[in-house]
Coordinates of C-alpha atoms in Angstrom, one line a residue:
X362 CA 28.0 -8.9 4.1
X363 CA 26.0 -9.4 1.0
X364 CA 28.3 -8.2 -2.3
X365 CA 25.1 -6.0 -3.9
X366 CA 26.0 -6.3 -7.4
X367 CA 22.7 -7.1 -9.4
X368 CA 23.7 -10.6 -10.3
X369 CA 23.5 -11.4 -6.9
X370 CA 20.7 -9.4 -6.0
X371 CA 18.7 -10.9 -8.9
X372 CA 19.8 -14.6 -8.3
X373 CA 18.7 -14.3 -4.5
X374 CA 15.1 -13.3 -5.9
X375 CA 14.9 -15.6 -9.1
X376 CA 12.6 -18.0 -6.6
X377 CA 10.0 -16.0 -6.3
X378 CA 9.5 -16.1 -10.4
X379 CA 6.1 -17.7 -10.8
X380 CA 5.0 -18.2 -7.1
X381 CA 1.6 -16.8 -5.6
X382 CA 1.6 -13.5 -3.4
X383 CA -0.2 -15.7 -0.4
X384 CA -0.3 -13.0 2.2
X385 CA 1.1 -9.9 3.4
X386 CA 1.0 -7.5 6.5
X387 CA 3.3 -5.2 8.8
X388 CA 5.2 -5.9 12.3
X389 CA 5.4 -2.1 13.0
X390 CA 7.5 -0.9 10.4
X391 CA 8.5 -4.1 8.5
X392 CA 6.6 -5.3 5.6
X393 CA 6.7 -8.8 5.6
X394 CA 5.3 -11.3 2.7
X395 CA 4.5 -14.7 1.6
X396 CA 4.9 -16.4 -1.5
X397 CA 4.2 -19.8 -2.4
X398 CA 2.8 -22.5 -1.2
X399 CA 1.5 -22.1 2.9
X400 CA 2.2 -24.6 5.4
X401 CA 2.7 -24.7 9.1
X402 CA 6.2 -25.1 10.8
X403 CA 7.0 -24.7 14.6
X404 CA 6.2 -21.7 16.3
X405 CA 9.4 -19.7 18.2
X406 CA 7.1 -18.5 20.6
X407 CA 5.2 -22.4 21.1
X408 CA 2.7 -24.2 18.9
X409 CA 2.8 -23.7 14.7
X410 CA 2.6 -20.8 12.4
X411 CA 1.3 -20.7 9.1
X412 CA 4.0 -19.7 6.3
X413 CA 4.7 -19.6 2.8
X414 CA 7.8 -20.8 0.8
X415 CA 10.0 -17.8 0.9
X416 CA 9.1 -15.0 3.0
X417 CA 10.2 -11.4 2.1
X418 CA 10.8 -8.7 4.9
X419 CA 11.5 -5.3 3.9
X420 CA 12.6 -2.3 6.3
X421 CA 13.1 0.7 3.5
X422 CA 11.1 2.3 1.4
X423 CA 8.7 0.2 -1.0
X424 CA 5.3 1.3 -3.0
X425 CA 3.2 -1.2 -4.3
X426 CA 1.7 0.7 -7.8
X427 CA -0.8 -0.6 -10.5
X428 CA -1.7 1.0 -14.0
X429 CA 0.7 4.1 -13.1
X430 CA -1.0 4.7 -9.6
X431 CA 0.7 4.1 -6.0
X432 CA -1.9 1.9 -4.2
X433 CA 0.4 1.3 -0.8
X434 CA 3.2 2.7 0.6
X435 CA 5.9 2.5 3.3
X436 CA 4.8 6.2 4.4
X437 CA 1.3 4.9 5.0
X438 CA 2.3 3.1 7.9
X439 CA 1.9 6.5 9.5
X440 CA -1.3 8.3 8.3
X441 CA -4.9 7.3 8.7
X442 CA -7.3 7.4 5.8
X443 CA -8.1 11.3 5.9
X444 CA -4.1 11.8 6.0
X445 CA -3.4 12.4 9.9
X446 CA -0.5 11.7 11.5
X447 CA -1.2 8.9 13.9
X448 CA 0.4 8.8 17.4
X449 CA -0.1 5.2 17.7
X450 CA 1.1 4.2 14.0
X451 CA 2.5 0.9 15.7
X452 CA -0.5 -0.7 16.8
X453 CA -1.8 -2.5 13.7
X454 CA -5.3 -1.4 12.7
X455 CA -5.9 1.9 12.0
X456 CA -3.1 3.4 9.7
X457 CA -3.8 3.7 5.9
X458 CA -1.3 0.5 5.8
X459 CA -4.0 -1.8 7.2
X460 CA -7.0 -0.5 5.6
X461 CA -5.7 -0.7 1.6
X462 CA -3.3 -4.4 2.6
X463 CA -6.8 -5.8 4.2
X464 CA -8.9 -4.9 1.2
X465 CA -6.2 -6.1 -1.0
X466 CA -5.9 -9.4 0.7
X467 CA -9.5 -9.9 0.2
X468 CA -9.7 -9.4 -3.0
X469 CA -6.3 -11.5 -3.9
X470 CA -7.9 -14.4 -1.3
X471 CA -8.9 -16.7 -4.2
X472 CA -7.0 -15.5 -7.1
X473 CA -3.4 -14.5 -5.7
X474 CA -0.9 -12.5 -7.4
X475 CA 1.7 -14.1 -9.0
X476 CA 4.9 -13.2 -9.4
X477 CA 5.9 -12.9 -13.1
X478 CA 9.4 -10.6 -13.7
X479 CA 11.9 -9.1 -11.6
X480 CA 14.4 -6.5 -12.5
X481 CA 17.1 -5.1 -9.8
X482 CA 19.5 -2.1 -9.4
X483 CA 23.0 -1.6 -8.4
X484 CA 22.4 -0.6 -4.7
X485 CA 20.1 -2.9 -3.8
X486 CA 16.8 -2.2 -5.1
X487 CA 14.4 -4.3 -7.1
X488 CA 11.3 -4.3 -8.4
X489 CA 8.9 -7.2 -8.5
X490 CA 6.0 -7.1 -11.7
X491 CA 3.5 -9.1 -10.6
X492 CA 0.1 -10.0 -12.4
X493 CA -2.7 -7.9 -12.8
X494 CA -0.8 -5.1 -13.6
X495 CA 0.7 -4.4 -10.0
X496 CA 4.7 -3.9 -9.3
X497 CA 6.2 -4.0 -6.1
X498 CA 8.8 -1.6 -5.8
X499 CA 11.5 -1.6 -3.1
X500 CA 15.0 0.8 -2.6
X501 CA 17.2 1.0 -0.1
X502 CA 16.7 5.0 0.7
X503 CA 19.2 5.6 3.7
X504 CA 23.5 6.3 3.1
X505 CA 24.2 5.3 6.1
X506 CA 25.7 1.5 4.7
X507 CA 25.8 -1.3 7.5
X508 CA 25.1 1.3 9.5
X509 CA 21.2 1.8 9.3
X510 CA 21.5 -2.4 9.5
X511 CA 19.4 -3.9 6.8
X512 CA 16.5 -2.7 3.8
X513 CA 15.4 -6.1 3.2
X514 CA 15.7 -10.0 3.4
X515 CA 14.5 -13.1 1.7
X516 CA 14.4 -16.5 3.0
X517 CA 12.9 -19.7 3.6
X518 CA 11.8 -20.2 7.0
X519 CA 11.4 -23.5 9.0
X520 CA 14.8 -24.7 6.9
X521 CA 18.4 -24.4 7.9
X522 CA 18.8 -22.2 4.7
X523 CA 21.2 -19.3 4.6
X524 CA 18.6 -16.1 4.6
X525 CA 19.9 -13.7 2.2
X526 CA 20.1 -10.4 3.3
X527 CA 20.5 -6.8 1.9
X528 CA 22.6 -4.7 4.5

């Protein structure tokens, strides 16, 4: 188990201070991202896969806001454009999620985001302000402890590197 204090929290996330937002996306209900430099590692599943230097996955609730204004969030995994429900929110595509993150990462392709303050919280929360005027928020939003499992991790992947993890 993780202690949560915000020392911790904020010293787990004190990498990211200064790297490029490379690329970001959704494995059903997990945002994952990746800052840093990309490179390719070995594949689990065969072959390589192209990474970045620390790799963020978050399973609670997040928003991604600029200038006052929510651009993206974890709810939009669920809704199409004209705010239906959709039955088939898993398959990656259609959901208000892919739309916004694919004309984001278009627009970010040759000028990234970068990563320039982060504050935390006392249960687990943080916030990253990145440039441009966009923060990333993420908070834990479930009482259920070790029993939901986790809201987030951080780590480095293709290295032997503890991940750090926020039950």
């Amino acid at each position: 188990m993780v202690d949560t204090n915000t020392t911790t929290v904020e010293q787990a996330l004190t990498p990211l201070l200064g790297l490029p937002l490379r690329t970001f996306g959704r494995a059903a209900g997990l945002l994952w991202m990746h800052f840093g430099q990309m490179r390719r590692i070995p594949s689990h599943r065969g072959g390589t896969k192209q990474v970045g230097d620390w790799v963020l996955h978050v399973q609670c609730a997040w928003r991604l806001c600029r200038q006052e204004q929510i651009e993206m969030a974890s709810l939009d995994y669920y809704y199409n454009f004209k705010g239906d429900w959709l039955e088939d929110w898993d398959k990656p595509g259609n959901s208000r999620f892919d739309v916004i993150a694919t004309a984001l990462m278009t627009r970010w392709q040759w000028h990234p985001l970068l990563v320039q303050l982060l504050t935390t919280d006392e249960v687990g929360g943080f916030s990253l302000y990145l440039t441009e005027g966009y923060r990333l928020d993420v908070f834990p939003n479930h009482s259920g402890g070790q029993a939901f499992g986790e809201y987030w991790r951080l780590f480095e992947p293709g290295t032997n590197h503890e991940h750090f993890v926020m039950p």
